[in-house]
Amino acid sequence: MPDELTPQADSEQREAALPPADGGVPAIEPAPADGGVPAIEPILTVPHEPGAPKPDPILEVDGLSRSFGGLLAVDVDHLEVQRGATTALIGPNGAGKTTLFNLLSGFERADTGHWSFNGEAVTNPSADGLARKGMIRTFQLTKSLAKLTVIDNVLLGAPRQRGEKLWAAPFPNRWRSQEEANTERAEALLERFNLAHMRDELAGTLSGGQRKLLEVARALMADPVLIMLDEPMAGVNPALAQSLMHHITQLVYEGLSVVFIEHAMDVVTGISDWVVVLAQGQVIAEGPPWKVIHDDQVIDAYLGRRRAGAAR
Amino acid sequence: MDFSIIFGNAARAAFGPEAVILALAAIGLNVHFGYTGLLNIGQVGFLLLGAYGTSVSVATFGWSLWAGVVVGLLLSVAFAVALGIPTLRLNTVMFAMVTIAAAEIIRILIGSTDAIGLTGGPLSVSFDAGAFYDLNPYPDGPHDRYGIGTFEFTGQQLWVITVGWLLVALVTAGVVMLVRSPWGRVLKSIREDQDAARSLGKNVFSYKMQALVIGGAIGGMGGVIDAIKTSGADPNGFRPQVTFFAYTALLLGGSATYLGPVLGAVLFWFLREWIESFLRQIVEEAWLPDVVAEFFDGAEGVISVAMVGVALILLMLLRPQGIVGNRTEMQLDAR
């Protein structure tokens, strides 16, 4: 993988956000697909219980709730997400996973509760404001910008663009150098996600799986500190899914924190360091994947006894 | 039947001041709708404020014409801001309804009898646009004519359309420069999916507001040209169909293209005038049975507008992307 894709030169101010050099991200092989080994050392010390405190949380959530009519969609008492780790958020349909994402990323208003991101309390959450602070999310139904080219889709992700200011926009000399640097990065990302050959095609012509990849590439372009992927593998063919999984593991090595929602258990066990299980809006279990998938409560709520028995 | 008259009339309309005004209205809409996806169906409100801002400043307050032009443009900008603050967070349909309502409210207020002292109310307001015509470089004697056959303008008219088309060219160039920048990329991303833009840290409200103000000010320029051309303003000239004509022009030419709104405005007036002249000649030459001729007589203008509608329908069937639009882009809508 090309080195220039590691966190960018123009993100010095985020350096504090990156994991400490002293072992935050150990350079070990990816966790094997059978989910045996937790990849992150610090997380080894965390108790396997809902709301467990983490040694270095990037996200801390307290008393977060949101109801729709009479339905309490999210009711999270306490949740911490470890920095520099891959955290899977699983749960049966309707458990409130996407709603939790929406609340945390500012796309929906919480009824109660507060949270902090990257050590900073989130007051008055706005989707774009949180994104500018480095919390970048993707969507379950991909939001590729159909009538923009693939490269423009990715370029849109670049943060702090001078050319996005109205008064600078008509004068290319004010933003051309930055645009060129961004284009170089964007092309490298396309290369990495096997989309380089589609560079100048309209994004609307991509296949569903390619759009998923494009969305992840675009999210990475935004220099995220925390990337939140909503079902990144849904609708992606197995070969692409495999490469996407590889990319996600790679992200964590590069110092990012990843939270993802996923239904496919092989993906969860394959790439996550930690699993949070949501059911009826509440965190019912937390732990490393190998532990969580054998948890009785989780099996009851999510996997179903028969299937879990078969998996064993 | 003299086709040279018909084509002369049509060309005269296609390059005349009306086409300039329509082109400016359509360029503004292109910024709103074509690039940002804002379904503004109250564009005429911006034209009205441009025209009345100019007229009233000069006629009622006795300010200079140039001050009036500035007032007209400032009013359309103010309208954009006032309209945008409460409505830009609404969904597309709600936003559309509010824009048409707002434009109608202004027109009715300005045209009410209570406003006679200020705006002339239902009577039109008129003023002396001499300051503009003083700059006219074309000799403008009573017998000076420019053009061939029915395609001819007086010196004053030629001056208006010279300035008008120069303005159209400048505005088009300005829009091109803006839209080709990363700023324009954000606008298009908002049109495609505003949540995606938001998730990448773009302040969608702020960009929509910028687009609304810019497109509105361009519409306001159309209003200013209208006021100067007629040396006044009339509330009846700012009915909602002006907006619909501007949309017709935009779609004819090609939405979200650089030249689409301009070509569309030219074509719109060409077709409209061509059909009207054609019908008039048919009636005059008594080609038709009396019953039919009686029906057409005096209704040529209305029928020609209807025929432009038919042309638009045909265009949507045969070339949905407009004259200069991109077909591939258009087809993505169906996916």
XYZ file of C-alpha atoms in Angstrom:
647
model
C 0.000 0.000 0.000
C 1.353 3.425 -0.862
C 2.645 5.343 2.079
C 1.184 8.690 1.052
C -2.208 7.413 2.067
C -1.348 7.497 5.722
C -2.760 10.529 7.540
C -1.956 13.554 5.528
C 0.489 16.371 5.874
C -2.306 18.899 6.135
C -3.721 17.249 9.221
C -1.018 18.178 11.694
C -3.599 19.684 13.959
C -5.096 16.250 14.259
C -1.908 14.656 15.425
C -3.149 14.632 18.962
C -6.021 12.535 17.729
C -3.830 9.765 16.423
C -2.978 6.872 18.667
C 0.157 7.245 20.747
C 3.246 5.870 19.050
C 4.009 3.697 22.046
C 2.013 0.707 21.029
C -1.444 2.077 20.248
C -1.304 0.224 16.973
C 0.883 -2.813 17.189
C 2.234 -3.926 13.864
C 0.909 -7.426 13.837
C -0.792 -9.477 11.199
C -4.535 -8.973 10.632
C -6.751 -10.992 12.880
C -7.376 -14.374 11.271
C -10.783 -14.870 9.731
C -11.796 -17.311 12.460
C -11.736 -14.346 14.819
C -9.394 -15.907 17.329
C -7.025 -13.106 18.280
C -7.906 -9.598 19.411
C -5.665 -7.246 17.448
C -5.383 -4.406 19.899
C -3.454 -4.810 23.109
C -5.151 -2.173 25.265
C -8.515 -3.678 24.652
C -7.362 -6.944 26.250
C -7.725 -5.366 29.650
C -11.285 -4.223 29.130
C -13.946 -6.186 30.994
C -16.447 -7.924 28.762
C -19.561 -6.160 29.964
C -21.966 -3.533 28.566
C -20.709 0.003 29.082
C -17.189 -1.122 29.944
C -14.709 1.772 30.190
C -11.921 1.751 27.609
C -8.323 2.799 28.194
C -8.404 5.467 25.451
C -11.949 6.137 24.262
C -12.489 8.225 21.147
C -16.213 8.242 21.716
C -17.954 8.348 25.087
C -21.723 8.194 25.192
C -23.927 8.796 28.233
C -27.658 8.399 28.677
C -28.364 8.723 24.961
C -31.947 8.117 23.974
C -34.250 8.723 21.087
C -37.794 7.559 20.608
C -40.085 7.578 17.611
C -43.656 7.816 18.795
C -43.947 5.189 21.485
C -40.913 3.243 20.319
C -37.690 3.762 22.203
C -35.249 3.255 19.338
C -32.049 4.059 21.189
C -31.509 3.939 24.913
C -27.787 3.694 25.562
C -26.807 4.100 29.172
C -23.055 4.244 28.672
C -20.819 3.298 25.805
C -17.179 3.871 25.030
C -15.395 3.212 21.780
C -11.696 2.513 21.854
C -9.397 4.698 19.796
C -7.400 2.923 17.120
C -9.574 -0.170 17.210
C -12.172 -1.698 14.933
C -15.466 -1.856 16.733
C -18.387 -3.754 15.276
C -21.906 -2.742 16.161
C -24.226 -5.662 15.741
C -27.786 -6.462 16.645
C -31.016 -7.737 15.167
C -32.998 -5.658 12.693
C -34.609 -2.725 14.419
C -32.128 -2.793 17.286
C -31.347 0.886 16.764
C -27.890 0.572 15.231
C -28.450 3.022 12.408
C -30.368 5.377 14.678
C -27.430 5.348 17.066
C -25.167 6.230 14.137
C -27.518 9.005 13.106
C -27.588 10.452 16.604
C -23.838 10.309 17.120
C -23.092 11.822 13.718
C -25.612 14.623 14.111
C -28.067 13.454 11.468
C -30.788 13.075 14.061
C -31.465 14.844 17.322
C -31.247 12.886 20.549
C -34.052 13.235 23.085
C -31.655 12.934 25.999
C -28.004 12.299 26.616
C -24.633 13.646 25.710
C -21.457 12.344 24.235
C -17.919 13.372 23.627
C -15.852 12.795 20.547
C -12.078 12.824 20.483
C -11.929 14.203 24.002
C -14.287 17.067 23.266
C -17.858 17.243 24.522
C -20.293 17.418 21.622
C -22.590 20.327 22.311
C -25.146 21.248 19.700
C -24.273 18.442 17.309
C -24.464 19.244 13.605
C -23.677 16.670 10.956
C -21.308 18.889 9.031
C -19.650 20.251 12.166
C -18.910 16.760 13.466
C -17.615 15.734 10.071
C -15.222 18.689 10.077
C -13.947 17.496 13.452
C -13.103 14.151 11.871
C -16.133 11.978 12.502
C -16.985 10.703 9.047
C -19.802 8.293 8.426
C -21.133 6.401 5.452
C -24.678 5.313 4.820
C -26.422 1.995 4.596
C -27.951 3.008 1.277
C -24.955 4.389 -0.519
C -25.014 8.046 -1.299
C -22.835 8.200 -4.341
C -23.357 11.482 -6.139
C -24.661 10.059 -9.387
C -24.026 13.008 -11.698
C -20.563 13.759 -10.439
C -17.610 11.876 -11.789
C -15.942 9.297 -9.609
C -12.927 11.538 -9.073
C -15.157 14.496 -8.155
C -16.957 12.315 -5.659
C -13.694 11.603 -3.923
C -12.396 15.165 -4.222
C -15.526 16.408 -2.518
C -14.368 14.606 0.581
C -11.194 16.645 0.960
C -11.353 18.831 4.056
C -10.604 22.551 4.372
C -10.689 23.261 0.648
C -9.860 26.864 -0.163
C -11.762 26.628 -3.434
C -14.972 25.881 -1.580
C -15.113 29.452 -0.326
C -17.276 31.598 -2.537
C -14.826 34.492 -2.718
C -11.918 32.254 -3.710
C -13.845 29.998 -6.083
C -13.639 32.190 -9.223
C -9.857 32.553 -8.886
C -8.212 29.194 -9.568
C -4.788 30.526 -8.601
C -6.086 30.721 -5.034
C -6.840 27.002 -4.834
C -5.196 25.198 -7.736
C -2.187 23.903 -5.812
C -4.370 22.454 -3.097
C -6.684 20.962 -5.685
C -3.757 19.297 -7.420
C -2.509 17.811 -4.176
C -6.023 16.621 -3.398
C -6.376 15.114 -6.851
C -3.170 13.180 -6.352
C -4.460 11.795 -3.078
C -7.849 11.036 -4.586
C -6.255 9.153 -7.446
C -4.199 7.121 -5.029
C -7.368 6.262 -3.127
C -9.123 5.225 -6.325
C -6.147 3.071 -7.171
C -6.343 1.457 -3.794
C -10.051 0.703 -4.141
C -9.752 -0.616 -7.700
C -11.722 2.293 -9.085
C -8.947 4.018 -10.998
C -10.282 2.847 -14.341
C -13.603 4.538 -13.557
C -11.969 7.853 -12.662
C -13.863 10.024 -15.144
C -17.086 8.058 -15.317
C -20.201 9.398 -13.653
C -20.641 7.749 -10.277
C -24.181 6.787 -11.244
C -22.768 4.260 -13.684
C -20.965 2.275 -10.971
C -22.254 -1.029 -9.675
C -23.655 -1.230 -6.176
C -20.478 -2.728 -4.786
C -18.282 -0.157 -6.482
C -20.420 2.581 -4.979
C -19.761 1.168 -1.535
C -16.049 1.310 -2.240
C -16.385 4.814 -3.621
C -18.149 5.935 -0.496
C -15.402 4.555 1.686
C -12.756 6.191 -0.508
C -14.591 9.499 -0.247
C -14.856 9.147 3.504
C -11.120 8.482 3.755
C -10.435 11.547 1.662
C -11.973 13.582 4.472
C -9.074 12.782 6.843
C -11.269 11.076 9.389
C -10.259 10.464 12.972
C -13.177 8.108 13.400
C -14.879 6.463 10.476
C -18.347 5.033 10.933
C -19.454 2.572 8.278
C -23.089 1.570 8.073
C -23.222 -1.943 6.623
C -20.235 -1.475 4.335
C -20.538 -5.009 2.998
C -24.251 -5.048 2.206
C -24.787 -5.820 -1.461
C -21.087 -6.156 -2.155
C -20.005 -9.318 -3.923
C -17.746 -11.637 -1.910
C -14.555 -10.743 -3.786
C -15.088 -7.008 -3.306
C -16.185 -7.595 0.277
C -12.929 -9.384 0.909
C -10.943 -6.450 -0.409
C -13.076 -3.986 1.518
C -12.423 -5.967 4.698
C -8.759 -5.819 3.953
C -9.008 -2.065 3.490
C -10.766 -1.626 6.787
C -8.089 -3.534 8.683
C -5.578 -1.410 6.863
C -7.296 1.766 8.053
C -6.811 0.777 11.634
C -3.115 0.151 11.086
C -2.931 3.631 9.701
C -4.209 4.997 12.969
C -7.890 5.398 12.344
C -10.648 4.304 14.612
C -13.399 2.367 12.905
C -16.942 1.613 13.974
C -19.059 -0.416 11.637
C -22.508 -1.895 11.556
C -22.619 -5.338 10.055
C -24.901 -8.324 9.861
C -22.540 -10.837 8.319
C -20.926 -12.642 11.235
C -17.897 -13.746 9.251
C -17.105 -10.107 8.608
C -17.591 -9.217 12.257
C -15.379 -11.991 13.509
C -12.929 -11.419 10.694
C -12.026 -7.809 11.238
C -13.325 -6.444 14.506
C -11.319 -6.086 17.684
C -14.359 -5.430 19.759
C -18.065 -6.036 19.338
C -20.926 -4.070 20.814
C -24.303 -5.759 20.690
C -27.405 -3.649 20.547
C -30.913 -4.992 21.078
C -34.036 -2.896 21.424
C -31.902 0.201 21.618
C -29.772 -0.997 24.520
C -26.236 -2.279 24.714
C -26.724 -5.850 25.888
C -23.203 -7.154 25.492
C -19.673 -6.078 24.694
C -16.510 -7.963 24.197
C -14.102 -9.449 21.706
C -15.868 -11.221 18.825
C -14.931 -14.733 19.903
C -16.493 -14.053 23.275
C -19.578 -12.161 22.180
C -20.796 -14.642 19.622
C -20.973 -17.272 22.338
C -22.743 -15.011 24.812
C -26.119 -16.508 25.701
C -27.882 -13.166 25.743
C -26.558 -12.303 22.321
C -27.539 -15.672 20.955
C -31.017 -15.184 22.325
C -31.382 -11.696 21.000
C -29.675 -11.991 17.715
C -28.254 -15.191 16.413
C -30.976 -17.594 17.448
C -30.128 -20.770 19.316
C -30.234 -23.174 16.431
C -27.948 -21.180 14.170
C -25.432 -20.527 16.934
C -25.376 -24.224 17.694
C -24.670 -24.998 14.077
C -21.882 -22.443 13.913
C -20.214 -24.173 16.827
C -47.474 34.253 -46.959
C -44.183 36.027 -46.463
C -41.722 33.921 -44.529
C -39.128 36.672 -44.485
C -41.485 38.644 -42.236
C -42.096 35.622 -40.022
C -38.413 34.837 -39.642
C -37.582 38.512 -39.239
C -40.056 38.844 -36.402
C -38.848 35.634 -34.821
C -35.186 36.688 -34.990
C -36.078 40.094 -33.621
C -37.715 38.476 -30.594
C -34.903 35.956 -30.204
C -32.271 38.667 -29.857
C -34.457 41.375 -28.372
C -34.569 42.644 -24.804
C -37.253 40.126 -23.821
C -34.861 37.302 -24.586
C -32.145 39.034 -22.558
C -34.474 39.253 -19.578
C -35.566 35.640 -19.959
C -31.963 34.510 -20.330
C -30.974 36.239 -17.086
C -33.962 34.741 -15.277
C -33.038 31.303 -16.621
C -29.339 31.647 -15.712
C -30.428 32.461 -12.164
C -32.661 29.409 -12.148
C -29.797 27.346 -13.489
C -27.790 28.274 -10.393
C -30.764 27.457 -8.167
C -32.231 24.426 -9.830
C -29.650 23.223 -12.324
C -26.652 23.207 -10.032
C -28.010 23.257 -6.485
C -31.311 21.449 -6.946
C -33.321 24.256 -5.361
C -36.753 24.122 -6.950
C -37.394 27.861 -6.935
C -40.673 28.588 -8.688
C -40.771 32.168 -7.504
C -37.948 33.450 -9.687
C -40.227 36.193 -10.984
C -40.141 37.714 -7.496
C -36.454 38.503 -7.980
C -37.162 40.114 -11.352
C -39.982 42.104 -9.833
C -37.779 43.470 -7.069
C -35.040 44.325 -9.551
C -37.517 46.188 -11.738
C -39.454 47.909 -8.977
C -36.350 48.679 -6.948
C -35.003 50.580 -9.929
C -38.287 52.206 -10.934
C -39.437 53.281 -7.498
C -36.033 54.646 -6.507
C -36.074 56.951 -9.508
C -39.791 57.695 -9.891
C -40.829 58.003 -6.252
C -37.639 58.953 -4.433
C -36.041 60.898 -7.239
C -32.694 59.111 -6.930
C -30.386 58.644 -9.859
C -30.904 55.701 -12.191
C -27.645 54.096 -11.062
C -28.679 54.285 -7.432
C -31.936 52.691 -8.533
C -30.093 49.825 -10.204
C -28.144 49.191 -7.003
C -31.335 49.330 -4.948
C -32.996 46.869 -7.324
C -30.131 44.399 -7.001
C -29.901 44.829 -3.235
C -33.621 44.170 -2.919
C -33.353 40.911 -4.823
C -30.438 39.875 -2.626
C -32.435 40.806 0.467
C -35.374 38.800 -0.853
C -33.114 35.775 -1.296
C -31.854 36.038 2.273
C -35.310 36.640 3.736
C -36.723 33.764 1.722
C -33.820 31.456 2.447
C -33.524 31.744 6.214
C -36.854 30.104 7.035
C -37.197 27.880 3.970
C -33.870 26.398 2.954
C -34.147 23.696 5.583
C -37.498 22.595 4.151
C -37.769 19.792 1.670
C -37.885 20.449 -2.059
C -41.648 20.602 -2.443
C -42.236 22.830 0.570
C -39.486 25.144 -0.596
C -41.078 25.348 -4.044
C -44.450 26.255 -2.596
C -43.020 28.954 -0.381
C -41.108 30.541 -3.253
C -44.116 30.841 -5.525
C -46.232 32.130 -2.642
C -43.629 34.707 -1.669
C -43.334 35.990 -5.233
C -47.099 36.298 -5.518
C -47.367 38.081 -2.172
C -44.897 40.723 -3.311
C -46.636 41.181 -6.630
C -50.036 41.571 -4.990
C -48.737 43.955 -2.333
C -46.947 46.106 -4.870
C -49.960 46.106 -7.145
C -52.485 46.914 -4.427
C -54.279 50.250 -4.403
C -52.797 50.978 -0.974
C -49.363 51.040 -2.553
C -50.212 53.646 -5.201
C -48.209 56.349 -3.438
C -45.082 54.219 -3.394
C -45.149 51.872 -6.359
C -47.987 53.119 -8.492
C -50.094 50.202 -7.313
C -52.161 48.602 -10.057
C -51.115 51.422 -12.385
C -47.688 50.990 -13.740
C -44.856 53.121 -12.467
C -42.728 54.949 -14.980
C -39.536 56.935 -14.734
C -36.958 58.646 -16.853
C -34.233 56.225 -17.871
C -32.438 59.006 -19.724
C -29.218 58.451 -17.793
C -28.942 55.077 -19.503
C -29.840 56.241 -22.990
C -27.456 59.201 -22.710
C -24.675 56.664 -23.025
C -26.136 55.238 -26.233
C -23.382 55.287 -28.875
C -25.756 54.410 -31.741
C -27.236 57.327 -33.697
C -30.896 57.380 -32.770
C -32.699 59.713 -35.083
C -36.356 59.075 -35.987
C -35.248 57.293 -39.155
C -32.265 55.365 -37.808
C -32.908 51.640 -38.060
C -30.496 48.734 -37.616
C -31.107 45.372 -39.234
C -32.803 43.845 -42.270
C -36.527 43.639 -42.980
C -38.574 43.047 -39.857
C -35.393 42.092 -38.029
C -34.568 45.643 -37.087
C -34.095 47.742 -33.992
C -34.084 51.430 -33.190
C -30.872 52.898 -31.837
C -32.276 52.844 -28.306
C -33.354 49.231 -28.592
C -29.997 48.281 -30.003
C -28.306 49.948 -27.038
C -30.488 48.030 -24.569
C -29.778 44.690 -26.197
C -26.062 45.435 -26.560
C -25.797 46.087 -22.851
C -28.179 43.234 -22.137
C -26.263 40.561 -24.071
C -22.964 41.834 -22.686
C -24.428 41.386 -19.241
C -25.612 37.888 -20.171
C -22.101 37.049 -21.380
C -20.497 38.407 -18.211
C -22.935 36.610 -15.944
C -22.503 33.365 -17.871
C -18.728 33.670 -17.574
C -19.088 34.354 -13.851
C -21.281 31.306 -13.372
C -18.833 29.160 -15.334
C -15.950 30.325 -13.148
C -17.898 29.588 -9.984
C -19.300 26.261 -11.046
C -15.966 24.873 -12.240
C -14.427 25.412 -8.840
C -14.577 23.189 -5.783
C -17.380 25.524 -4.691
C -19.418 24.407 -7.683
C -18.632 20.799 -6.840
C -20.232 21.301 -3.444
C -23.339 22.809 -5.053
C -23.696 19.804 -7.332
C -23.182 17.422 -4.448
C -26.024 19.150 -2.600
C -28.213 18.723 -5.655
C -27.361 15.029 -5.803
C -27.645 14.246 -2.112
C -27.441 16.857 0.575
C -26.922 14.319 3.353
C -23.821 13.069 1.591
C -22.508 16.632 1.416
C -23.301 17.112 5.076
C -21.559 13.880 6.035
C -18.392 15.244 4.429
C -18.474 18.427 6.469
C -20.145 20.808 4.041
C -22.457 23.378 5.562
C -25.375 22.724 3.267
C -27.511 25.604 4.487
C -24.762 28.111 3.850
C -24.120 26.859 0.309
C -27.811 26.829 -0.532
C -28.065 30.379 0.723
C -25.123 31.456 -1.416
C -26.705 29.833 -4.460
C -30.077 31.385 -3.727
C -28.563 34.843 -3.386
C -26.445 34.558 -6.536
C -29.238 33.148 -8.687
C -31.668 35.668 -7.248
C -29.357 38.587 -7.959
C -28.993 37.386 -11.562
C -32.786 37.292 -11.820
C -32.798 40.783 -10.311
C -30.523 41.959 -13.135
C -33.167 40.727 -15.566
C -35.674 42.883 -13.713
C -33.389 45.901 -13.912
C -33.039 45.477 -17.675
C -36.810 45.140 -17.897
C -37.305 48.409 -15.996
C -34.788 50.270 -18.156
C -36.226 48.844 -21.363
C -39.773 49.946 -20.567
C -38.774 52.953 -18.418
C -41.011 51.576 -15.726
C -42.671 48.528 -14.254
C -46.133 47.038 -14.193
C -47.290 44.441 -11.651
C -48.964 42.451 -14.428
C -45.590 41.851 -16.016
C -44.531 39.731 -13.048
C -47.101 36.978 -12.954
C -45.993 33.415 -12.119
C -45.805 32.403 -15.767
C -42.605 34.418 -16.074
C -40.983 31.811 -13.836
C -42.462 29.004 -15.889
C -41.179 30.573 -19.098
C -37.749 30.746 -17.496
C -37.955 27.058 -16.594
C -39.071 26.283 -20.139
C -36.045 28.136 -21.463
C -33.742 26.360 -19.023
C -35.064 22.909 -19.892
C -35.115 23.661 -23.617
C -31.479 24.662 -23.540
C -30.314 22.127 -20.980
C -30.319 22.361 -17.210
C -26.931 22.481 -15.446
C -25.125 23.449 -18.638
C -23.250 26.691 -19.181
C -25.026 27.869 -22.330
C -28.323 26.034 -21.897
C -30.285 28.867 -20.282
C -29.097 31.391 -22.876
C -29.777 29.189 -25.889
C -33.074 28.177 -24.351
C -34.176 31.792 -23.887
C -33.270 32.622 -27.474
C -35.068 29.573 -28.787
C -38.088 30.184 -26.582
C -38.626 33.679 -27.977
C -37.823 32.585 -31.501
C -40.426 29.819 -31.429
C -42.993 31.936 -29.695
C -42.716 34.796 -32.130
C -42.383 32.540 -35.158
C -45.607 30.725 -34.348
C -47.446 33.929 -33.505
C -46.401 35.626 -36.760
C -47.204 32.512 -38.706
C -50.718 32.302 -37.257
C -51.283 35.993 -37.831
C -50.392 35.626 -41.482
C -52.638 32.630 -41.882
C -55.533 34.593 -40.450
C -54.761 37.634 -42.603
C -54.568 35.634 -45.794
C -57.911 33.977 -45.074
C -56.548 30.479 -45.688
C -58.752 29.098 -43.002
C -62.501 28.606 -42.735
C -64.108 31.589 -41.021
C -64.996 29.697 -37.859
C -61.401 28.668 -37.309
C -60.014 32.054 -38.315
C -62.338 33.743 -35.849
C -61.004 31.466 -33.154
C -57.398 32.254 -34.021
C -57.926 35.963 -34.573
C -56.549 37.887 -31.625
C -55.516 34.677 -29.877
C -52.249 34.210 -31.758
C -50.171 35.129 -28.728
C -51.926 32.669 -26.455
C -51.770 29.891 -28.999
C -48.107 30.482 -29.635
C -47.403 30.074 -25.927
C -49.369 26.838 -26.004
C -47.330 25.703 -28.994
C -44.100 26.422 -27.127
C -45.496 24.087 -24.500
C -46.003 21.475 -27.183
C -42.436 22.029 -28.356
C -41.246 21.467 -24.802
C -43.176 18.202 -24.589
C -41.664 17.050 -27.872
C -38.227 18.018 -26.643
C -38.685 16.057 -23.430
C -39.608 13.029 -25.512
C -36.910 13.358 -28.134
C -34.080 15.102 -26.342
C -34.791 15.157 -22.607
C -31.405 16.590 -21.738
C -32.099 19.815 -23.645
C -30.168 21.173 -26.588
C -26.725 21.150 -25.011
C -27.354 18.758 -22.131
C -25.586 15.487 -21.510
C -27.734 12.468 -22.254
C -25.807 10.079 -20.035
C -26.369 12.342 -17.058
C -30.050 12.498 -17.840
C -30.404 8.758 -18.034
C -28.992 8.364 -14.556
C -32.198 9.891 -13.246
C -34.094 6.841 -14.348
C -31.921 4.469 -12.326
